[in-house]
XYZ file of C-alpha atoms in Angstrom:
555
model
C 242.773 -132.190 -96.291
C 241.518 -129.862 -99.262
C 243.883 -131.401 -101.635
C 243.190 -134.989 -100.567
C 239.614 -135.011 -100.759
C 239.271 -133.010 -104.453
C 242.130 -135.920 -105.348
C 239.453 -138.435 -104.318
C 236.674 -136.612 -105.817
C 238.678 -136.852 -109.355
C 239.505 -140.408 -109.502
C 236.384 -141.171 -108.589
C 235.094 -138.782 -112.138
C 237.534 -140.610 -113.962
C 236.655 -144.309 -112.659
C 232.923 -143.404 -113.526
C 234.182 -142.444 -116.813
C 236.797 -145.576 -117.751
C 236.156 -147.833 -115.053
C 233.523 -150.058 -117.236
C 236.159 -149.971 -119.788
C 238.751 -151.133 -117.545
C 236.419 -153.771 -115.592
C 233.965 -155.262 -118.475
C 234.935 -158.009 -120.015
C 234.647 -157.870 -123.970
C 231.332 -158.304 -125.234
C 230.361 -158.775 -129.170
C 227.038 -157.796 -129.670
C 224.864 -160.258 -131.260
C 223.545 -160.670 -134.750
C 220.065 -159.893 -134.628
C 218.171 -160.392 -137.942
C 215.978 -157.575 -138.192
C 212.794 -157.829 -140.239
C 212.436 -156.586 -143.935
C 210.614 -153.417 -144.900
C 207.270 -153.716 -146.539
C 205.914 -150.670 -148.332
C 202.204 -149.871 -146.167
C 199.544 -148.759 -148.763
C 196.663 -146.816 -147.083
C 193.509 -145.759 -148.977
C 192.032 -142.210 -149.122
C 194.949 -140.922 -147.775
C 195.628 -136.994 -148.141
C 199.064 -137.786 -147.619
C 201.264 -140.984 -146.870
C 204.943 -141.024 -147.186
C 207.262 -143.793 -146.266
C 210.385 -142.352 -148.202
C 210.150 -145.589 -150.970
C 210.606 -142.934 -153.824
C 213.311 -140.703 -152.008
C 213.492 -137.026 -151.387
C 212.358 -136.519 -155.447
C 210.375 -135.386 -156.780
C 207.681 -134.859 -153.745
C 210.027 -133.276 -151.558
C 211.452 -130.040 -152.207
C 214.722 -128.126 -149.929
C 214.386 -124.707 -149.539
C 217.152 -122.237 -150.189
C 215.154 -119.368 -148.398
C 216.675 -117.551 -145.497
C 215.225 -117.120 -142.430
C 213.556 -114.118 -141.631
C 215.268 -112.905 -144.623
C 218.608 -112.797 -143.178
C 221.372 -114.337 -145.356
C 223.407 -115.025 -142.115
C 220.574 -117.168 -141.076
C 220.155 -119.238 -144.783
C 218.732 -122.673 -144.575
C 221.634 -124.220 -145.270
C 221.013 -127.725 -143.545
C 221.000 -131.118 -145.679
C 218.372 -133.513 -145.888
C 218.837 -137.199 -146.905
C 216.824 -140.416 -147.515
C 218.532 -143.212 -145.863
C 218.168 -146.034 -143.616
C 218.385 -145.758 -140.253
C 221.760 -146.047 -138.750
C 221.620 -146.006 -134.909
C 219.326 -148.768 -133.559
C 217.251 -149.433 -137.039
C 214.755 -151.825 -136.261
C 213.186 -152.651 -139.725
C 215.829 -153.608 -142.521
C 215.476 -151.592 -145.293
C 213.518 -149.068 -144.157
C 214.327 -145.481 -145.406
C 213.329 -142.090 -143.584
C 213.521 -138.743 -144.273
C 216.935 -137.331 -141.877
C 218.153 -133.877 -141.020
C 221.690 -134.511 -141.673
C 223.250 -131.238 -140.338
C 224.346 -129.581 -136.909
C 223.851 -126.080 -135.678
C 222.000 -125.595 -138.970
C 218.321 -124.389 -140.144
C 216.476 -127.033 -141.995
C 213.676 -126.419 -144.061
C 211.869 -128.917 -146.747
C 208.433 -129.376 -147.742
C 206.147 -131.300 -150.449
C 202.869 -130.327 -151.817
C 199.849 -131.984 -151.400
C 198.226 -133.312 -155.107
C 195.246 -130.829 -153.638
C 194.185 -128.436 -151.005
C 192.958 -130.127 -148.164
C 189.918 -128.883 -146.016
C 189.800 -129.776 -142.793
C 186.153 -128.970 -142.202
C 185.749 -133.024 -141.525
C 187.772 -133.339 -139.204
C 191.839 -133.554 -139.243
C 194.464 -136.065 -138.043
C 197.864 -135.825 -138.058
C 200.225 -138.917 -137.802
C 204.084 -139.568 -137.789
C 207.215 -140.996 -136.604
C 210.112 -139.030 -135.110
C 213.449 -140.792 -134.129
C 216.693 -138.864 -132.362
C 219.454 -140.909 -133.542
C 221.721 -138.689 -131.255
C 220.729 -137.122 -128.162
C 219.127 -133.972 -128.701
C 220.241 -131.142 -126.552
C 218.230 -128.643 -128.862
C 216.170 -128.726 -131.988
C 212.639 -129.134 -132.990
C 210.906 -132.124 -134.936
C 207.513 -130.742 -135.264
C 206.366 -130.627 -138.464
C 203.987 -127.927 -139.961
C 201.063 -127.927 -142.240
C 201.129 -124.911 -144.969
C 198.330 -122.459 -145.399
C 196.840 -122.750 -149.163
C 198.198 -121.037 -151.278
C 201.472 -121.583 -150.455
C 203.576 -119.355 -152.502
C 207.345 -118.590 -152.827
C 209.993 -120.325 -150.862
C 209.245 -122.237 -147.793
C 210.374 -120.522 -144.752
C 210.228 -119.285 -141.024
C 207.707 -116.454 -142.660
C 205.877 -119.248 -144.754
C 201.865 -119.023 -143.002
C 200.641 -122.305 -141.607
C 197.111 -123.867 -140.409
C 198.229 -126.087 -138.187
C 202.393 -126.831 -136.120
C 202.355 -129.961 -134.173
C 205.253 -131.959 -133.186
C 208.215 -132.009 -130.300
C 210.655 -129.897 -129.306
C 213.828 -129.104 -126.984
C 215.608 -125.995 -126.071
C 215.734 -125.551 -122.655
C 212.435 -127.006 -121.758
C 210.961 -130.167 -123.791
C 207.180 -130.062 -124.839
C 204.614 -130.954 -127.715
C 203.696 -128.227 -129.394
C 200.719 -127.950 -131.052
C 199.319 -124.239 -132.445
C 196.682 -123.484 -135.073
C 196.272 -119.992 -136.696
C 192.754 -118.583 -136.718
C 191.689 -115.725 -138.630
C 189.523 -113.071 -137.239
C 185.876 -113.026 -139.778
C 185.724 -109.179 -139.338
C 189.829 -107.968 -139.555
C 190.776 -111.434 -141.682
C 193.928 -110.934 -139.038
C 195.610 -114.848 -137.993
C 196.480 -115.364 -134.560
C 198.606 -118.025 -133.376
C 196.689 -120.076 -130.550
C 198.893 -122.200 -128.452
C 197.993 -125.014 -126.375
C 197.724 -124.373 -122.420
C 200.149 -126.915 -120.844
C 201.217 -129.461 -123.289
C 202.976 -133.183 -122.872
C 206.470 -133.614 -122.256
C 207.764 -135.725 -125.337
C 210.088 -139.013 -124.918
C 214.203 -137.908 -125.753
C 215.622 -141.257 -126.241
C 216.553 -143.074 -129.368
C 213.236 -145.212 -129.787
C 210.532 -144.305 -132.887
C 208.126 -142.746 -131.141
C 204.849 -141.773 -133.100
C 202.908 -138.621 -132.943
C 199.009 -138.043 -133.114
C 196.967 -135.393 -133.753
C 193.203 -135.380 -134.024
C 190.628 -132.733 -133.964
C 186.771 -133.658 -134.527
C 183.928 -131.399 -135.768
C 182.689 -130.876 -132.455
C 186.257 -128.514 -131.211
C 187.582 -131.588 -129.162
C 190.880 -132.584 -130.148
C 193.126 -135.853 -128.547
C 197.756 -135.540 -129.102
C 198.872 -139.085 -128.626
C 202.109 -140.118 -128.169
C 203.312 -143.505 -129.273
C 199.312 -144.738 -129.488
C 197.990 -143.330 -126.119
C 196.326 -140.113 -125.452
C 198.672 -137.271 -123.457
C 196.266 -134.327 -123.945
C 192.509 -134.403 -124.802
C 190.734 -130.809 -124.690
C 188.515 -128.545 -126.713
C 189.733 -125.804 -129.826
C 187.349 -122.746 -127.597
C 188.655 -123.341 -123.962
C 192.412 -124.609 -124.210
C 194.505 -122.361 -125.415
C 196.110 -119.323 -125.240
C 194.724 -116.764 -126.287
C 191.203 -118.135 -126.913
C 190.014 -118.192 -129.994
C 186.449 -115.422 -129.583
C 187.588 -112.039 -128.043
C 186.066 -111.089 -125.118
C 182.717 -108.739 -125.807
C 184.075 -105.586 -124.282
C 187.429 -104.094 -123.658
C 188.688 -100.960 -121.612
C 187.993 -97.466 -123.641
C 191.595 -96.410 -125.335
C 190.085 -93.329 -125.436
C 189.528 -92.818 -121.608
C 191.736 -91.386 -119.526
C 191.629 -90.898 -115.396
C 190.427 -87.136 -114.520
C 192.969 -84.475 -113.390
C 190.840 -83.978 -109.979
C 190.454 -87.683 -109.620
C 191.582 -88.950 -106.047
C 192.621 -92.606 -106.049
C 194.722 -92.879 -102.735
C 193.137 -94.603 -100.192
C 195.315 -93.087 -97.202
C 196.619 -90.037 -96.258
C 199.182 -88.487 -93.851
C 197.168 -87.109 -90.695
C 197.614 -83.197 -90.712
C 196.706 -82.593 -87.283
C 199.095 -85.108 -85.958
C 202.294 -83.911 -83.946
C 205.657 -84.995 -83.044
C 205.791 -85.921 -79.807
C 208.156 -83.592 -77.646
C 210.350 -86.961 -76.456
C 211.322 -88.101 -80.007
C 215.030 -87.924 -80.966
C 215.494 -88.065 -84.381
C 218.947 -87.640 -83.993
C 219.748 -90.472 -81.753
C 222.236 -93.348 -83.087
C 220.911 -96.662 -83.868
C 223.726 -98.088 -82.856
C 225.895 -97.107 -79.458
C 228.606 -98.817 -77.323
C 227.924 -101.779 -74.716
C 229.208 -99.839 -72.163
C 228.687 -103.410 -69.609
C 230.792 -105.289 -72.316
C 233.839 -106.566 -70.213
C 237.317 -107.403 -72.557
C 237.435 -111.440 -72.209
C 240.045 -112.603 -69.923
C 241.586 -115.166 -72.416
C 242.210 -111.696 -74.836
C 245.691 -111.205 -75.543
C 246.017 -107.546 -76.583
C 249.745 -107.931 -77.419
C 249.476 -110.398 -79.797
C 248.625 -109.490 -83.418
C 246.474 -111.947 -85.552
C 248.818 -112.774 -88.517
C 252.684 -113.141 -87.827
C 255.695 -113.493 -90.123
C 255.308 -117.467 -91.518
C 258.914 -118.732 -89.457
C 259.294 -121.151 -91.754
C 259.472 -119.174 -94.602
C 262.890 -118.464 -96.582
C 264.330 -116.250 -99.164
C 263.874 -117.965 -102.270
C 267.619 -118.399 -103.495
C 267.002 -116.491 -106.564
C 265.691 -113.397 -105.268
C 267.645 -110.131 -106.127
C 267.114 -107.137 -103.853
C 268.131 -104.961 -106.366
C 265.268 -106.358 -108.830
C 262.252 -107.680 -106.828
C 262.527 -105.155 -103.693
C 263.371 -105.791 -100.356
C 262.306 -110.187 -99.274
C 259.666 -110.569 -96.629
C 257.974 -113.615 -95.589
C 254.266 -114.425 -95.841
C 251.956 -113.413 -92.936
C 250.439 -116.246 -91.266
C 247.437 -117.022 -88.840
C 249.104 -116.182 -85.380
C 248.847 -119.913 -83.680
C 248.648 -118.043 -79.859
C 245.519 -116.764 -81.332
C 243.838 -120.195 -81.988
C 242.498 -121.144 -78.576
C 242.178 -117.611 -77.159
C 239.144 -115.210 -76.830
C 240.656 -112.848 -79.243
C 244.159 -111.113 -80.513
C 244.765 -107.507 -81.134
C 243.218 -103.749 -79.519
C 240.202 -104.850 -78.221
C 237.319 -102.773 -78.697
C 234.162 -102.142 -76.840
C 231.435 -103.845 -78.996
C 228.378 -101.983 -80.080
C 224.554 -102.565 -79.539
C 220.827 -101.146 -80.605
C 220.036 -98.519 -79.180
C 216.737 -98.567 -76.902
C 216.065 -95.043 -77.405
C 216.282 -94.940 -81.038
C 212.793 -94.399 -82.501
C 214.351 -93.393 -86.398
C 212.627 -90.103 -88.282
C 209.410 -89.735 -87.263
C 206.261 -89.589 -89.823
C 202.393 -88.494 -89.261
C 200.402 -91.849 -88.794
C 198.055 -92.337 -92.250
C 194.116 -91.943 -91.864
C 191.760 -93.085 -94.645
C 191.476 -89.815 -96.829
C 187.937 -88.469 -97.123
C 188.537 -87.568 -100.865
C 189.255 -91.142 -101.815
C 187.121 -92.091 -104.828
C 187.895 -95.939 -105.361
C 190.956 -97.198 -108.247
C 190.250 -95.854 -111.460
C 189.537 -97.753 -114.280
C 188.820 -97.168 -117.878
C 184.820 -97.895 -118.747
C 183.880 -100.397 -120.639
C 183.099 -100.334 -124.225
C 181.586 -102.777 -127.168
C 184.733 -104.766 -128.495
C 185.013 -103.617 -132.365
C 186.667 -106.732 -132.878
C 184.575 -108.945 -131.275
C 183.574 -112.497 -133.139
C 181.748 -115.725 -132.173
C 183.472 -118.715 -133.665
C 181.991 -122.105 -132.590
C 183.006 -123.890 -135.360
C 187.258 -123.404 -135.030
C 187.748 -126.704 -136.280
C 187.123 -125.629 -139.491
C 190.795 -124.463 -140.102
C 192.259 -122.437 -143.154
C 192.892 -125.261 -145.998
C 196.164 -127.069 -146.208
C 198.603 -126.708 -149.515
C 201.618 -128.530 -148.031
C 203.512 -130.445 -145.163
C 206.775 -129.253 -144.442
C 209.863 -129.695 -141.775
C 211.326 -125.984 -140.740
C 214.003 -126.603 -137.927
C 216.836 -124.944 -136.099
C 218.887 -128.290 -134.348
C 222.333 -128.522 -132.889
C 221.864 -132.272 -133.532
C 222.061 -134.487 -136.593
C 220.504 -137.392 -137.538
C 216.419 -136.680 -136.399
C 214.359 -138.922 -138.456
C 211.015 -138.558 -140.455
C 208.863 -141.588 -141.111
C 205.306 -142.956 -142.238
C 203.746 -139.375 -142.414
C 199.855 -139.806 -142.751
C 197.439 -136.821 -142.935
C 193.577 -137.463 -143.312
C 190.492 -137.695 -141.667
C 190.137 -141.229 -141.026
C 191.322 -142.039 -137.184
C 190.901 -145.907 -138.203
C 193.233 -145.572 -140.625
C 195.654 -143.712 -138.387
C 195.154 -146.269 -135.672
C 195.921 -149.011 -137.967
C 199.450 -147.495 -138.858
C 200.384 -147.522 -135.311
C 199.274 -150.838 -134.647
C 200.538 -152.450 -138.253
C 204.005 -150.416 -138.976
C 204.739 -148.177 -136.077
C 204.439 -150.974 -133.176
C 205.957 -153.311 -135.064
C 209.363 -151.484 -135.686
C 209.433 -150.531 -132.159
C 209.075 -153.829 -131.010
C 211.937 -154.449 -132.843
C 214.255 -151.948 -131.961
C 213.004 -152.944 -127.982
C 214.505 -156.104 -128.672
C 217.229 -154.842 -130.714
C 218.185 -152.722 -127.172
C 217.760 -155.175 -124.679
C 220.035 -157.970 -127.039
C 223.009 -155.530 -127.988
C 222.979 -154.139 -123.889
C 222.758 -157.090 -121.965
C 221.941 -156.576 -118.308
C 224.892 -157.860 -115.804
C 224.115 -161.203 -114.194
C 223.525 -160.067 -110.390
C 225.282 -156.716 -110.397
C 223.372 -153.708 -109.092
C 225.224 -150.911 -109.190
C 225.273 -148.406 -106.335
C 224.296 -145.295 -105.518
C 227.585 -143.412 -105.253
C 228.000 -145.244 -108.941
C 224.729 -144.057 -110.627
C 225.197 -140.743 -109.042
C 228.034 -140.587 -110.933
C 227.126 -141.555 -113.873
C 224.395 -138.654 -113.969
C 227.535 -136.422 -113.633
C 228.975 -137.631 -116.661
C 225.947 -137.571 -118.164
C 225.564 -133.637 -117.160
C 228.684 -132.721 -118.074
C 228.152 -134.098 -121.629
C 225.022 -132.108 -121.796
C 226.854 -129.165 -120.839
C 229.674 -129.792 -123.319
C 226.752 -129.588 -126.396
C 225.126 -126.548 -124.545
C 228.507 -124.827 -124.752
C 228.988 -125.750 -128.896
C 225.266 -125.011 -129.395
C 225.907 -121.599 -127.411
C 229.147 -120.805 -129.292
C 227.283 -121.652 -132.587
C 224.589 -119.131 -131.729
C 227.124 -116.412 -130.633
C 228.457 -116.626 -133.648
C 225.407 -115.969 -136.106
C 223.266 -113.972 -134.073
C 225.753 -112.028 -131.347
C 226.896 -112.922 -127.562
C 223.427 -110.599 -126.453
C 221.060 -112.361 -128.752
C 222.640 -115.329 -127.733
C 221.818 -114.887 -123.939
C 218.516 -113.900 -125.075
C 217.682 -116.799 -126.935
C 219.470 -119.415 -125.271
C 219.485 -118.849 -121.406
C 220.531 -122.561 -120.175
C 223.826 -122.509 -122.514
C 224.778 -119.253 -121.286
C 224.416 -120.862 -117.575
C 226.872 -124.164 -119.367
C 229.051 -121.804 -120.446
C 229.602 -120.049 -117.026
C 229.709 -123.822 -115.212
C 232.411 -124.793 -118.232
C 234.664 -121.735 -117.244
C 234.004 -122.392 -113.197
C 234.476 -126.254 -113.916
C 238.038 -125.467 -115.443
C 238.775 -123.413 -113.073
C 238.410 -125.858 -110.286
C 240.269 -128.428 -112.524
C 243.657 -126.512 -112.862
C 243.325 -125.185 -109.292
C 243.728 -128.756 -108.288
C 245.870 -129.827 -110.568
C 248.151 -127.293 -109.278
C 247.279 -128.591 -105.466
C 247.934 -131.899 -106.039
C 251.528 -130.733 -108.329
C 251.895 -128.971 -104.899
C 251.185 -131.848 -102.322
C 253.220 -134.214 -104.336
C 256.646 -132.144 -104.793
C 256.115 -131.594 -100.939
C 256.268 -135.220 -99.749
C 259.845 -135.426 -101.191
C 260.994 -132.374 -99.817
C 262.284 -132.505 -96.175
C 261.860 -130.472 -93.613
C 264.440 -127.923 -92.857
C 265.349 -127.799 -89.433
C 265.134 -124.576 -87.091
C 267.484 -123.174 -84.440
C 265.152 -123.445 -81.156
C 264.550 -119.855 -79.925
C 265.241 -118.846 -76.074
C 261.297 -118.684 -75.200
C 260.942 -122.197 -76.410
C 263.677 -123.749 -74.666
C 262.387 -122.025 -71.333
C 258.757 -123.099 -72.118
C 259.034 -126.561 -70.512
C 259.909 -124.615 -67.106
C 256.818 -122.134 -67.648
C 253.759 -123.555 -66.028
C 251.751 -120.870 -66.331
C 252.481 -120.828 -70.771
C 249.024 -121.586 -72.716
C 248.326 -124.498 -74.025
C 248.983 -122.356 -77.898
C 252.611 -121.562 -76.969
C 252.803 -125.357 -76.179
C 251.815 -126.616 -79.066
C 253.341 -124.254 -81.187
C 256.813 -125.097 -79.592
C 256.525 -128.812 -79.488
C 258.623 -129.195 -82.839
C 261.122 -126.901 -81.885
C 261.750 -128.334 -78.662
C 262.347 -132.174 -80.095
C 264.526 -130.610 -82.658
C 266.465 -128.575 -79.557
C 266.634 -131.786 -77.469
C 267.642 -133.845 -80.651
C 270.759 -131.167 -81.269
């Protein structure tokens, strides 16, 4: 039964695999004219790139390592180039991390520090022209001065953007620096948006306003509106006081609560030497217990394989089987009087606790005047920005950069979505819905969208394994785990998923070289042929002699 239904359970992977293939008649996508790229000017821009000029001379890859590991080197390639899965504007270049399993790291100068003290948005396009299992496309904007090469260590104002590792999210952080230490802290926001993973341009949007508030967008409406003081962690002003360092909890301090009673006693009855456990002595041996009959027998169907030497593999015995006389009865072998709790155990016996009269309350540190203790209501009024740059660890190729606008001007911003952005993703909608027509009247079931989630999950497992091996690799197996807990857990369903596969390969090899083999008659014993004459034999003995018998009649 085992092997039959794991049988069914594989044809029905592989049908969900090739059966659309098999069953779909050919289909030739149509020609869709796409429209033509027109280079978008915006005014007062601090920065707007659309790629016309290529990577040079604006854009510059770094050749930094990361952390300053040359194990971890940014190695990854960056390219210019026209989208190639699902473009929806002709001739439209982006900026495309062209690498797997590699850091990425590029960046280009602004023409001049820009202050954010009037306000900041943030604006651009991200596109996963593969399906990302794990890699970031947030961008970051660089601290002025920037100096040296840009990398992991490089300090920024301001790191918005998606990512996915494990969990998906938005990130967006700013670094604050203390007025009295000059110490940056990253600030993180509390609960951000899950970002869209599909293969659509979807645009990002980041505005913060002189008065704290700040609004993330995705694709033109807002996912996350808050203020720069109350959401984030940690917040940006220290609290006022903080516990002494210095203090420390008296030597003759009492903080427990309870104590054992001294003046309590054990009581004269209590055993703490009786059994928890002790026999049913009412327990009565079932009548249907046959106490002669083991539970596994000698299989008496086995044989001595023909090629077995004494001499060489030891002495032949045949497997042990279930005992079928032991099916329908009560029980098989020495039968044993069955234990129960004992009603006089009471266990090692302890003083009851009484509140102690030397209890002085928890302890806790006093309080003292925070040295490092600021006000800040003005937080939007970040460290100045030197430079935009992309600095990304992806197991995926082929994320895209487009129409990058930084400024202060949310009109302008709002006419880029509404004037390039919607526009192109208009036309890749269309695009979609032409080149994967829906089937005229064919809903598909449940048992067949069930499985195609499994084959969707198992090719997310397959990239969680590579991405897992590829960390393994640079960083260790431990760091590895560390860093990468869900393709650890792929690579543990991989090995249990092969597992199962050979084990019923080997089944169904099994079940298949059986059906040709026939059955090798036995010599009927003397108990079966005096069965039919026995009316008081069990129904077990009768049907474990029913074969026997029609091959003794049949001789």
């Amino acid at each position: 039964m085992t092997v039959r239904l794991n049988t069914v359970l594989l044809l029905a992977c592989a049908w969900s695999v090739y059966g659309k293939e098999l069953t779909t008649e050919s289909f030739e996508p149509p020609r869709i004219e796409l429209p033509n790229f027109t280079p978008y000017k915006v005014s007062n821009a601090v920065f707007w790139e659309q790629f016309t000029d290529g990577l040079e001379p604006t854009w510059k890859r770094s050749r930094a390592t990361k952390q300053g590991k040359d194990e971890d080197r940014y190695d990854g390639e960056w390219a210019v180039e026209e989208v190639q899965e699902l473009a929806g504007i002709a001739g439209d270049k982006a900026l495309v991390a062209k690498s797997e399993a590699r850091h990425h790291a590029i960046s280009a100068r602004l023409s001049k520090p820009f202050d954010p003290a009037n306000g900041l948005v943030l604006q651009y396009e991200v596109k996963l022209q593969q399906t990302l299992n794990c890699g970031g496309a947030y961008v970051k904007l660089l601290t002025a001065p920037m100096q040296g090469e840009f990398s992991d260590s490089t300090p920024y104002t301001i790191m918005f953007g998606p990512d996915k590792c494990g969990e998906s999210k938005l990130h967006f952080i700013y670094r604050h620096a203390n007025p009295i230490t000059g110490k940056y802290t990253e600030h993180h926001l509390q609960k951000p948006p899950v970002p869209p993973t599909d293969s659509m341009s979807h645009l990002y949007t980041l505005t913060i306003h002189t008065n704290n508030t700040f609004a993330v967008s995705i694709d033109g409406v807002e996912r996350k509106t808050g203020s720069l003081l109350e959401d984030f962690d940690p917040p940006v002003n220290p609290p006022k006081e903080i516990d002494d360092p210095e203090d420390s909890k008296p030597a003759d301090w009492v903080d427990e609560e309870q104590i054992p009673d001294p003046d309590a006693v054990k009581p004269a009855d209590w055993d703490e030497d009786a059994p928890a456990m002790i026999l049913d002595e009412d327990a009565v041996k079932p009548d249907g217990w046959l106490e002669d009959e083991p539970l596994m027998i000698p299989d008496p169907e086995a044989e001595k394989p023909s090629d077995w030497d004494d001499e060489e593999d030891g002495d032949w015995a045949p497997p042990m089987v279930p005992n079928p006389r032991c099916a329908d009865a009560d029980g098989c072998g020495p039968w044993k009087r069955p234990q129960k709790r004992n009603p006089d155990y009471k266990g090692k016996w302890t003083p009851p606790l009484i509140d102690n009269p030397a209890y002085k309350g928890k302890w806790a540190p006093r309080r003292i005047a925070n040295p490092d203790y600021f006000e800040d209501l003005a937080p939007y009024k970040l460290a100045n920005i030197d430079a935009i740059g992309f600095e990304l660890w992806t197991m995926q190729a082929g994320i895209t950069f487009d129409n990058i606008y930084l400024g202060d001007s949310v009109d302008a911003a709002s006419k880029i979505a509404d004037e390039v952005w919607k526009p192109k993703h208009d036309s890749e909608l269309a695009v979609l819905e032409a080149t994967n027509p829906k089937p005229a009247q064919q809903t598909p079931s449940k048992m067949a969208r069930l499985l195609e989630l499994f084959t969707v999950r198992l090719d997310d497992i397959a990239v969680s394994v590579k991405g897992f091996y590829a960390k393994a690799q640079q960083q260790g197996i431990v760091e590895a785990v560390r860093q990468d807990r869900s393709g650890a857990i792929a690579v543990v369903m991989a090995v249990g998923g092969l597992a199962w596969l050979i084990w019923n390969v080997l089944s169904i090899t099994r079940y298949i070289a059986g059906l040709g083999t026939p059955a090798v008659p036995q010599p009927p014993s003397a108990e079966s042929q005096s069965a039919p004459n026995d009316a008081k034999a069990s129904s077990s003995a009768r049907e474990d002699s029913k074969a026997v018998k029609r091959r003794g009649k049949k001789a």
